Amino acid sequence: MNTEQRRIVVVGAGSGIGAATAAHFHDQGDHVLAVDLRPEAAKASQHAQCDLRDAAQIRDLLGSIGDSWDMLAYVAGVPGTAPAADVLKVNYLGMRLFAEGMLPLMQRGGSVVTVASVAALGWQDRIDVLAGLLESTDADAVERWQAGQDPNYPVYSTSKQAAILYAKRLAAAAWQRYGVRVNTVSPGPTETPILGDFEASMGKEVLDTVRATVGRHARVSDIVPVIEFLGSPAAGWVNGQDIHVDGGFVAPMSVGGPVQL
């Protein structure tokens, strides 16, 4: 239990990693504002309903919650089985609008932590492609950008690549102006209610391969402690980083394959 109560906003608190994050901070004595389409499902001090596809709802909510917040955990996300526009609006644009709107409401020493995904692997090779998306600051512009993209490229991967790239671009400015750190957490496949959607959109055989390689899928209890760490004073000099929490599946892929033992 914390000796000093912190004020934490958890977006996407209705289920999965978001619900576990809200419950974790609430149980340790923090004041948690749970934001979701179904916020009442979360274990929290306060609940607020918000459709993250709607910039006006985000703006109105941020205008009503006051200041002196210590942490924003943006855990909301929709899978690739949803309409492409919704995936980009929630996973990228909603995160961007929430983070930008929260910064003036946060205390110095605060932290923004966004849940991305290892599905964003390869974002470094798509910076030029994603530049147009990062120039899109409203829903109409995001939809126009997506209309010009290869329809066969997974929009979920695009959304999480954009989230990581935007967080990295935001991190230095947020620290310099507001004293707030910005980082992302990228889980591998995780046992949540939408795991079946990921199997449908990414291919069950792909996710089965990941599970066979590392032994199991992640549990929410594997992800929440990393979110907590990045939001804590213990990570006070960690800024602009993307932390993979995937049991080590991705690491050898980026360095030529695993060592054979």
mmCIF file of C-alpha atoms in Angstrom, residues 170-261:
data_model
loop_
_atom_site.group_PDB
_atom_site.id
_atom_site.type_symbol
_atom_site.label_atom_id
_atom_site.label_comp_id
_atom_site.label_asym_id
_atom_site.label_seq_id
_atom_site.Cartn_x
_atom_site.Cartn_y
_atom_site.Cartn_z
ATOM 1 C CA LEU A 170 6.347 13.684 -27.642
ATOM 2 C CA ALA A 171 8.665 12.497 -24.869
ATOM 3 C CA ALA A 172 11.366 15.172 -24.972
ATOM 4 C CA ALA A 173 8.927 18.087 -25.273
ATOM 5 C CA ALA A 174 6.679 16.745 -22.506
ATOM 6 C CA TRP A 175 9.668 16.415 -20.204
ATOM 7 C CA GLN A 176 11.097 19.836 -20.979
ATOM 8 C CA ARG A 177 7.830 21.774 -20.675
ATOM 9 C CA TYR A 178 5.858 19.795 -18.104
ATOM 10 C CA GLY A 179 8.349 17.522 -16.348
ATOM 11 C CA VAL A 180 6.285 14.513 -17.472
ATOM 12 C CA ARG A 181 7.789 11.345 -18.937
ATOM 13 C CA VAL A 182 6.219 9.471 -21.873
ATOM 14 C CA ASN A 183 6.834 5.771 -22.533
ATOM 15 C CA THR A 184 5.128 2.822 -24.172
ATOM 16 C CA VAL A 185 4.711 -0.824 -23.188
ATOM 17 C CA SER A 186 4.426 -3.417 -25.964
ATOM 18 C CA PRO A 187 2.934 -6.725 -24.828
ATOM 19 C CA GLY A 188 3.010 -9.895 -26.852
ATOM 20 C CA PRO A 189 -0.187 -11.974 -27.145
ATOM 21 C CA THR A 190 -1.997 -11.687 -23.822
ATOM 22 C CA GLU A 191 -4.846 -13.656 -22.285
ATOM 23 C CA THR A 192 -7.628 -11.051 -22.417
ATOM 24 C CA PRO A 193 -11.217 -11.108 -23.721
ATOM 25 C CA ILE A 194 -10.083 -9.896 -27.167
ATOM 26 C CA LEU A 195 -7.427 -12.566 -27.710
ATOM 27 C CA GLY A 196 -9.831 -14.338 -30.076
ATOM 28 C CA ASP A 197 -10.081 -11.184 -32.179
ATOM 29 C CA PHE A 198 -6.316 -11.135 -32.518
ATOM 30 C CA GLU A 199 -6.347 -14.786 -33.563
ATOM 31 C CA ALA A 200 -8.914 -13.899 -36.230
ATOM 32 C CA SER A 201 -7.067 -10.842 -37.543
ATOM 33 C CA MET A 202 -3.456 -12.032 -37.233
ATOM 34 C CA GLY A 203 -3.943 -15.762 -37.724
ATOM 35 C CA LYS A 204 -4.297 -18.309 -34.959
ATOM 36 C CA GLU A 205 -1.271 -20.194 -36.240
ATOM 37 C CA VAL A 206 0.880 -17.086 -35.782
ATOM 38 C CA LEU A 207 -0.188 -16.660 -32.177
ATOM 39 C CA ASP A 208 0.187 -20.383 -31.553
ATOM 40 C CA THR A 209 3.771 -20.137 -32.809
ATOM 41 C CA VAL A 210 4.481 -17.332 -30.368
ATOM 42 C CA ARG A 211 3.019 -19.349 -27.512
ATOM 43 C CA ALA A 212 4.991 -22.451 -28.467
ATOM 44 C CA THR A 213 8.218 -20.451 -28.657
ATOM 45 C CA VAL A 214 8.014 -18.793 -25.242
ATOM 46 C CA GLY A 215 5.866 -21.377 -23.459
ATOM 47 C CA ARG A 216 2.603 -19.490 -22.925
ATOM 48 C CA HIS A 217 0.769 -16.292 -23.694
ATOM 49 C CA ALA A 218 1.216 -13.363 -21.345
ATOM 50 C CA ARG A 219 -1.178 -12.778 -18.487
ATOM 51 C CA VAL A 220 -2.359 -9.338 -17.421
ATOM 52 C CA SER A 221 -0.290 -9.870 -14.269
ATOM 53 C CA ASP A 222 2.816 -9.876 -16.487
ATOM 54 C CA ILE A 223 1.991 -6.502 -18.022
ATOM 55 C CA VAL A 224 0.644 -4.411 -15.136
ATOM 56 C CA PRO A 225 3.913 -4.330 -13.103
ATOM 57 C CA VAL A 226 5.735 -2.841 -16.102
ATOM 58 C CA ILE A 227 3.070 -0.146 -16.447
ATOM 59 C CA GLU A 228 3.423 0.522 -12.724
ATOM 60 C CA PHE A 229 7.213 0.743 -12.949
ATOM 61 C CA LEU A 230 7.170 3.217 -15.845
ATOM 62 C CA GLY A 231 4.710 5.369 -13.927
ATOM 63 C CA SER A 232 6.757 5.321 -10.739
ATOM 64 C CA PRO A 233 9.631 7.457 -9.420
ATOM 65 C CA ALA A 234 11.835 4.378 -9.824
ATOM 66 C CA ALA A 235 11.687 5.008 -13.595
ATOM 67 C CA GLY A 236 12.364 8.696 -13.156
ATOM 68 C CA TRP A 237 15.076 8.786 -15.827
ATOM 69 C CA VAL A 238 13.301 6.522 -18.331
ATOM 70 C CA ASN A 239 11.726 8.582 -21.090
ATOM 71 C CA GLY A 240 10.786 7.963 -24.705
ATOM 72 C CA GLN A 241 11.219 4.193 -24.472
ATOM 73 C CA ASP A 242 9.181 1.261 -25.776
ATOM 74 C CA ILE A 243 9.423 -1.755 -23.468
ATOM 75 C CA HIS A 244 8.628 -5.184 -24.909
ATOM 76 C CA VAL A 245 6.845 -7.516 -22.495
ATOM 77 C CA ASP A 246 6.652 -10.637 -24.640
ATOM 78 C CA GLY A 247 8.661 -13.351 -22.920
ATOM 79 C CA GLY A 248 11.580 -12.624 -25.242
ATOM 80 C CA PHE A 249 9.902 -13.641 -28.506
ATOM 81 C CA VAL A 250 10.824 -10.559 -30.529
ATOM 82 C CA ALA A 251 14.402 -9.978 -29.336
ATOM 83 C CA PRO A 252 16.194 -12.709 -31.321
ATOM 84 C CA MET A 253 14.238 -11.807 -34.470
ATOM 85 C CA SER A 254 15.983 -8.431 -34.551
ATOM 86 C CA VAL A 255 19.525 -9.797 -34.147
ATOM 87 C CA GLY A 256 19.649 -12.721 -36.543
ATOM 88 C CA GLY A 257 17.964 -15.496 -34.588
ATOM 89 C CA PRO A 258 18.344 -17.187 -31.211
ATOM 90 C CA VAL A 259 21.458 -18.822 -29.843
ATOM 91 C CA GLN A 260 21.166 -22.589 -29.986
ATOM 92 C CA LEU A 261 21.738 -24.244 -26.615
#
